[in-house]
Coordinates of C-alpha atoms in Angstrom, one line a residue:
M769 CA 135.3 94.7 151.2
S770 CA 133.7 95.6 147.9
G771 CA 136.9 97.5 146.9
M772 CA 139.0 94.5 147.8
A773 CA 136.7 92.2 145.8
S774 CA 136.7 94.4 142.7
G775 CA 140.5 94.8 143.0
H776 CA 140.9 91.0 143.1
N777 CA 138.5 90.6 140.1
N778 CA 140.5 93.1 138.1
S779 CA 143.8 91.5 139.0
S780 CA 142.5 88.0 138.0
Q781 CA 141.3 89.4 134.7
E782 CA 144.7 91.0 134.0
E783 CA 146.5 87.8 134.9
Y784 CA 144.4 85.6 132.6
I785 CA 146.0 84.7 129.3
P786 CA 143.8 83.0 126.7
H787 CA 145.0 79.7 125.1
Y788 CA 145.9 81.4 121.8
L789 CA 148.3 83.8 123.4
Q790 CA 150.2 81.2 125.3
K791 CA 153.7 80.0 124.2
E792 CA 152.5 77.0 122.3
D793 CA 151.3 77.2 118.7
P794 CA 147.6 78.2 118.8
F795 CA 146.9 76.5 115.4
A796 CA 148.4 73.1 116.3
S797 CA 145.8 70.4 116.9
K798 CA 145.3 69.4 120.5
L799 CA 143.5 66.2 119.4
S800 CA 145.0 62.9 118.4
R801 CA 145.6 62.4 114.7
E802 CA 143.0 59.7 114.6
A803 CA 140.4 62.0 116.1
D804 CA 141.2 64.7 113.5
I805 CA 140.8 62.2 110.7
I806 CA 137.4 61.1 112.0
A807 CA 136.3 64.7 112.4
G808 CA 137.5 65.4 108.8
F809 CA 135.5 62.6 107.3
Y810 CA 132.5 63.6 109.4
L811 CA 132.6 67.2 108.1
T812 CA 133.2 66.0 104.5
I813 CA 130.0 63.9 104.6
I814 CA 128.0 66.7 106.1
G815 CA 129.5 69.2 103.7
I816 CA 128.6 67.1 100.6
L817 CA 125.1 66.4 101.9
S818 CA 124.5 70.0 102.8
T819 CA 125.8 71.4 99.5
L820 CA 123.7 68.9 97.4
G821 CA 120.6 69.3 99.6
N822 CA 120.5 73.1 99.8
G823 CA 121.6 73.5 96.2
Y824 CA 118.7 71.3 95.2
V825 CA 116.3 73.4 97.3
I826 CA 117.6 76.6 95.7
F827 CA 117.5 75.2 92.2
M828 CA 113.9 73.9 92.5
S829 CA 112.8 77.1 94.1
S830 CA 114.3 79.1 91.2
K831 CA 112.1 77.3 88.7
R832 CA 109.0 78.7 90.4
K833 CA 110.4 81.9 91.8
K834 CA 107.5 84.0 90.7
K835 CA 105.0 81.8 92.6
L836 CA 106.9 81.6 95.9
R837 CA 105.0 82.7 99.0
P838 CA 106.6 85.0 101.6
A839 CA 107.3 82.1 104.0
E840 CA 108.9 80.1 101.1
I841 CA 111.1 83.0 100.2
M842 CA 112.4 83.0 103.7
T843 CA 113.1 79.2 103.6
V844 CA 115.0 79.8 100.4
N845 CA 117.1 82.4 102.1
L846 CA 117.7 79.9 104.9
A847 CA 119.0 77.4 102.3
V848 CA 121.3 80.2 100.9
C849 CA 122.7 80.7 104.4
D850 CA 123.2 76.9 104.9
L851 CA 124.9 76.6 101.5
G852 CA 127.1 79.5 102.3
I853 CA 128.3 77.8 105.5
S854 CA 129.0 74.6 103.6
V855 CA 130.8 76.2 100.6
V856 CA 132.7 79.0 102.3
G857 CA 133.4 77.5 105.7
K858 CA 133.6 73.7 105.7
P859 CA 136.5 73.3 103.2
F860 CA 138.8 75.3 105.6
S861 CA 138.0 73.1 108.6
I862 CA 138.1 69.9 106.6
I863 CA 141.5 70.6 105.2
S864 CA 142.7 71.6 108.7
F865 CA 141.4 68.5 110.4
F866 CA 143.1 66.2 107.8
S867 CA 146.3 68.3 108.1
H868 CA 146.2 68.0 112.0
R869 CA 146.5 71.8 112.3
W870 CA 144.9 75.0 111.2
M871 CA 146.5 75.7 107.8
F872 CA 145.4 79.3 107.0
G873 CA 147.0 81.5 109.7
W874 CA 145.4 84.5 111.5
I875 CA 143.9 86.0 108.4
G876 CA 142.2 82.8 107.4
C877 CA 141.1 82.3 111.0
R878 CA 139.4 85.7 111.1
W879 CA 137.8 85.1 107.7
Y880 CA 136.5 81.7 108.7
G881 CA 135.2 83.0 112.0
W882 CA 133.4 85.9 110.3
A883 CA 131.8 83.7 107.6
G884 CA 130.6 81.1 110.2
F885 CA 129.1 83.8 112.4
F886 CA 127.7 85.7 109.5
F887 CA 125.8 82.8 107.9
G888 CA 124.9 81.3 111.3
C889 CA 123.4 84.6 112.5
G890 CA 121.6 85.0 109.1
S891 CA 120.1 81.6 109.6
L892 CA 118.8 82.3 113.1
I893 CA 117.4 85.7 112.2
T894 CA 115.7 84.2 109.1
M895 CA 114.0 81.6 111.2
T896 CA 112.9 84.4 113.6
A897 CA 111.3 86.2 110.6
V898 CA 109.7 82.9 109.5
S899 CA 108.3 82.3 113.0
L900 CA 106.8 85.9 113.0
D901 CA 105.3 85.3 109.6
R902 CA 103.7 82.1 110.7
Y903 CA 102.5 83.8 113.9
L904 CA 100.8 86.6 111.9
K905 CA 99.3 84.2 109.3
I906 CA 97.8 81.9 111.9
C907 CA 97.0 84.1 114.9
H908 CA 96.3 87.5 113.2
L909 CA 94.6 87.0 109.9
S910 CA 94.2 90.7 109.1
Y911 CA 98.0 91.2 109.4
G912 CA 98.7 87.9 107.7
T913 CA 96.8 88.8 104.5
W914 CA 98.6 92.2 104.5
L915 CA 102.0 90.5 104.2
K916 CA 103.1 90.3 100.5
R917 CA 106.1 89.3 98.5
H918 CA 107.7 92.7 98.6
H919 CA 107.5 92.7 102.3
A920 CA 109.5 89.5 102.3
F921 CA 112.3 91.0 100.2
I922 CA 112.4 94.0 102.6
C923 CA 112.8 91.6 105.4
L924 CA 115.6 89.8 103.6
A925 CA 117.5 93.1 103.3
I926 CA 117.1 93.7 107.0
I927 CA 118.3 90.2 107.8
W928 CA 121.5 90.5 105.8
A929 CA 122.2 93.9 107.2
Y930 CA 121.7 92.6 110.8
A931 CA 124.0 89.7 110.2
T932 CA 126.6 91.8 108.5
F933 CA 126.6 94.3 111.4
W934 CA 127.1 91.8 114.2
A935 CA 129.6 89.7 112.3
T936 CA 131.7 92.8 111.5
V937 CA 131.5 94.4 114.9
P938 CA 134.6 92.4 116.2
F939 CA 136.8 94.0 113.5
A940 CA 136.0 97.4 115.0
G941 CA 138.1 96.5 118.0
V942 CA 135.2 95.6 120.2
G943 CA 135.7 91.9 119.9
S944 CA 137.7 89.4 117.9
Y945 CA 137.8 86.0 116.2
A946 CA 140.2 83.4 117.6
P947 CA 141.1 79.7 117.2
E948 CA 139.2 77.1 119.1
P949 CA 141.0 75.4 122.0
F950 CA 141.5 72.3 120.0
G951 CA 143.3 74.3 117.3
T952 CA 141.8 73.3 113.9
S953 CA 138.8 75.7 113.8
C954 CA 138.1 79.3 114.6
T955 CA 135.2 81.2 116.2
L956 CA 134.2 84.3 118.1
D957 CA 136.7 85.2 120.9
W958 CA 134.5 84.1 123.8
W959 CA 137.6 84.2 126.1
L960 CA 137.7 88.0 126.0
A961 CA 135.1 87.9 128.8
Q962 CA 137.8 86.4 131.0
A963 CA 140.1 89.3 130.3
S964 CA 138.2 92.6 130.7
V965 CA 134.8 94.2 131.4
A966 CA 134.7 95.4 127.8
G967 CA 135.1 91.8 126.7
Q968 CA 132.2 90.7 128.9
A969 CA 130.0 93.5 127.4
F970 CA 130.9 92.3 123.9
V971 CA 130.0 88.7 124.7
L972 CA 126.8 89.5 126.5
S973 CA 125.7 91.7 123.6
I974 CA 126.4 88.9 121.1
L975 CA 124.5 86.4 123.3
F976 CA 121.5 88.6 123.7
F977 CA 121.0 90.0 120.1
C978 CA 122.2 87.0 118.2
L979 CA 120.9 84.1 120.3
L980 CA 118.6 84.8 123.3
F981 CA 116.3 87.5 121.8
P982 CA 115.7 85.6 118.5
T983 CA 115.2 82.3 120.3
A984 CA 112.7 84.0 122.6
V985 CA 110.7 85.4 119.6
I986 CA 110.7 81.9 118.0
V987 CA 109.5 80.2 121.1
F988 CA 106.8 82.8 121.7
S989 CA 105.5 82.6 118.1
Y990 CA 105.2 78.8 118.1
V991 CA 103.6 78.6 121.5
K992 CA 101.0 81.1 120.4
I993 CA 100.5 79.2 117.2
I994 CA 100.0 75.9 119.0
L995 CA 97.4 77.4 121.3
K996 CA 95.6 79.1 118.4
V997 CA 95.5 75.9 116.3
K998 CA 94.0 73.9 119.2
S999 CA 91.2 76.5 119.7
S1000 CA 90.4 77.0 116.0
T1001 CA 90.5 73.4 114.6
K1002 CA 86.7 73.0 115.0
E1003 CA 86.1 76.5 113.4
V1004 CA 87.9 75.7 110.2
A1005 CA 85.9 72.5 109.7
H1006 CA 82.8 74.6 109.1
Y1007 CA 84.4 76.7 106.3
D1008 CA 84.3 75.8 102.6
T1009 CA 86.9 73.6 100.8
R1010 CA 89.0 76.5 99.5
I1011 CA 89.5 77.9 103.0
Q1012 CA 90.3 74.5 104.4
N1013 CA 92.9 73.8 101.7
S1014 CA 94.5 77.2 102.4
H1015 CA 94.6 76.3 106.1
I1016 CA 96.2 73.0 105.4
L1017 CA 98.9 74.7 103.3
E1018 CA 99.6 77.3 106.0
M1019 CA 99.9 74.5 108.6
K1020 CA 102.3 72.6 106.3
L1021 CA 104.5 75.7 106.1
T1022 CA 104.2 76.1 109.9
K1023 CA 105.3 72.5 110.5
V1024 CA 108.3 72.9 108.2
A1025 CA 109.3 76.1 110.1
M1026 CA 108.9 74.5 113.5
L1027 CA 111.0 71.5 112.6
I1028 CA 113.7 73.7 111.0
C1029 CA 113.9 75.9 114.2
A1030 CA 113.9 72.8 116.4
G1031 CA 116.8 71.3 114.4
F1032 CA 118.8 74.5 114.4
L1033 CA 118.4 75.1 118.1
I1034 CA 119.2 71.4 119.1
A1035 CA 122.4 71.6 117.0
W1036 CA 123.5 75.0 118.3
I1037 CA 122.4 75.1 122.0
P1038 CA 125.2 72.7 123.2
Y1039 CA 127.8 74.9 121.5
A1040 CA 126.2 78.0 123.0
V1041 CA 126.3 76.5 126.5
V1042 CA 130.0 75.5 126.1
S1043 CA 130.8 79.0 124.8
V1044 CA 129.0 80.8 127.7
W1045 CA 130.8 78.5 130.1
S1046 CA 134.2 79.3 128.5
A1047 CA 133.3 83.0 128.7
F1048 CA 132.1 83.3 132.2
G1049 CA 133.0 80.0 133.9
R1050 CA 136.3 79.1 135.5
P1051 CA 139.2 79.7 133.0
D1052 CA 140.1 76.7 130.9
S1053 CA 137.6 74.5 132.8
V1054 CA 136.1 73.0 129.6
P1055 CA 138.2 70.0 128.5
I1056 CA 139.6 70.3 125.0
Q1057 CA 138.3 66.9 124.0
F1058 CA 134.9 67.8 125.2
S1059 CA 134.8 71.2 123.4
V1060 CA 135.1 69.7 120.0
I1061 CA 131.8 67.7 120.2
P1062 CA 129.4 70.7 120.4
T1063 CA 131.4 72.4 117.6
L1064 CA 131.0 69.4 115.3
L1065 CA 127.3 69.1 116.2
A1066 CA 126.7 72.8 115.4
K1067 CA 128.4 72.4 112.0
S1068 CA 125.8 69.7 111.1
A1069 CA 122.9 72.1 111.4
A1070 CA 123.1 73.1 107.7
M1071 CA 122.4 69.5 106.7
Y1072 CA 119.0 69.0 108.4
N1073 CA 116.8 71.5 106.5
P1074 CA 116.7 69.9 103.1
I1075 CA 115.8 66.6 104.7
I1076 CA 112.9 68.3 106.6
Y1077 CA 111.7 69.9 103.3
Q1078 CA 111.6 66.6 101.6
V1079 CA 109.9 64.7 104.4
I1080 CA 107.1 67.2 104.8
D1081 CA 106.7 67.6 101.0
C1082 CA 106.5 63.8 100.5
K1083 CA 104.0 63.5 103.2
F1084 CA 102.0 66.4 101.8
A1085 CA 102.2 65.0 98.3
C1086 CA 101.0 61.6 99.5
C1087 CA 98.0 63.3 101.2
R1088 CA 97.2 65.2 98.0
S1089 CA 97.6 62.1 95.8
G1090 CA 95.3 60.1 98.1
G1091 CA 92.7 62.9 97.8
L1092 CA 93.1 63.0 94.0
K1093 CA 92.7 59.2 93.8
A1094 CA 89.6 59.3 95.9
K1095 CA 88.1 62.1 93.7
S1096 CA 89.2 60.2 90.6
S1097 CA 87.5 56.9 91.7
L1098 CA 84.4 58.9 92.7
K1099 CA 84.3 60.5 89.3
K1100 CA 84.7 57.1 87.6
S1101 CA 81.9 55.6 89.6
R1102 CA 79.6 58.5 88.8
T1103 CA 80.5 58.2 85.0
Y1104 CA 79.9 54.4 85.2
T1105 CA 76.5 54.9 86.9
I1106 CA 75.4 57.5 84.4
S1107 CA 76.5 55.4 81.4
A1108 CA 74.8 52.3 82.8
H1109 CA 71.7 54.3 83.3
R1110 CA 71.8 55.6 79.7
D1111 CA 72.4 52.0 78.4
S1112 CA 69.5 50.6 80.3
A1113 CA 67.3 53.4 79.0
A1114 CA 68.3 52.7 75.4
M1115 CA 67.5 49.0 75.9
N1116 CA 64.1 49.9 77.2
E1117 CA 63.4 52.1 74.3
T1118 CA 64.4 49.3 71.9
Q1119 CA 62.1 46.9 73.6
L1120 CA 59.2 49.3 73.4
E1121 CA 59.8 49.7 69.7

């Protein structure tokens, strides 16, 4: 029975033909022209906002590059990845959506797929490194104080090497990049899992090392941080002002990192679910009109981070300005009291004379 089942499975894999190898043009849009125009405008707006926002983050960070903390260096690297997706990838898809077909052939498709996966993987691994940095800073103070700027730069080298390796693996014949079912974008060839056991191994490796494992590390880090913060809030209140201010700054960076990770995962998880279903579900069971929505949502991930930076920074600046105003008013009241006391003393001396 097992032999018959395996034989049936092998025959079904041999009979399966992915959408891009069928007779029709794989780069012709399967959407209506109106839907392509709407998607093109949507990506144009996201691309402009993402480019301006992440460019601004990088520019402002470059003005104080010698004062950046390790966690801030990581967030700058995240902005670089998001800017790379916006500048290198989005023009290809925008032009193709407005043209109602993919305009750049197989070479452009593979380049676009590589660039999207490279910068996307770089973003997720950067967020994984940030979550570990936050975990060590908050939960293990001895390790947290050990982490310095040069460790952050070593970590950046590892991140870029990791992303380069996994993005380039498909060119070694293990996997591939292919057009999306709707025709005007390209991605990893998830459909290889329908064709062979080797394809299934490739897709499972990508899912584990470039999605599941980093996500598990992120979730573990922030769960431990939340538990630690709940248990140590009362302890910090007994420390001096300098330690309390340092704790507030670390918590600010942690909030930024948590929101960035949440935004990234919310944007990419629907796309990951659809991709896994395309790889291991029933062949061609995902409707083409439905598959484009998670793709467009994932492409918006690069736009969220600058907004998160600004919201947290404005909130933090308001808190600091409020504290400064309170200190200033207190200082003024003390000065007024002292001067009034001195004036009254002078008057008394005059009367005595």
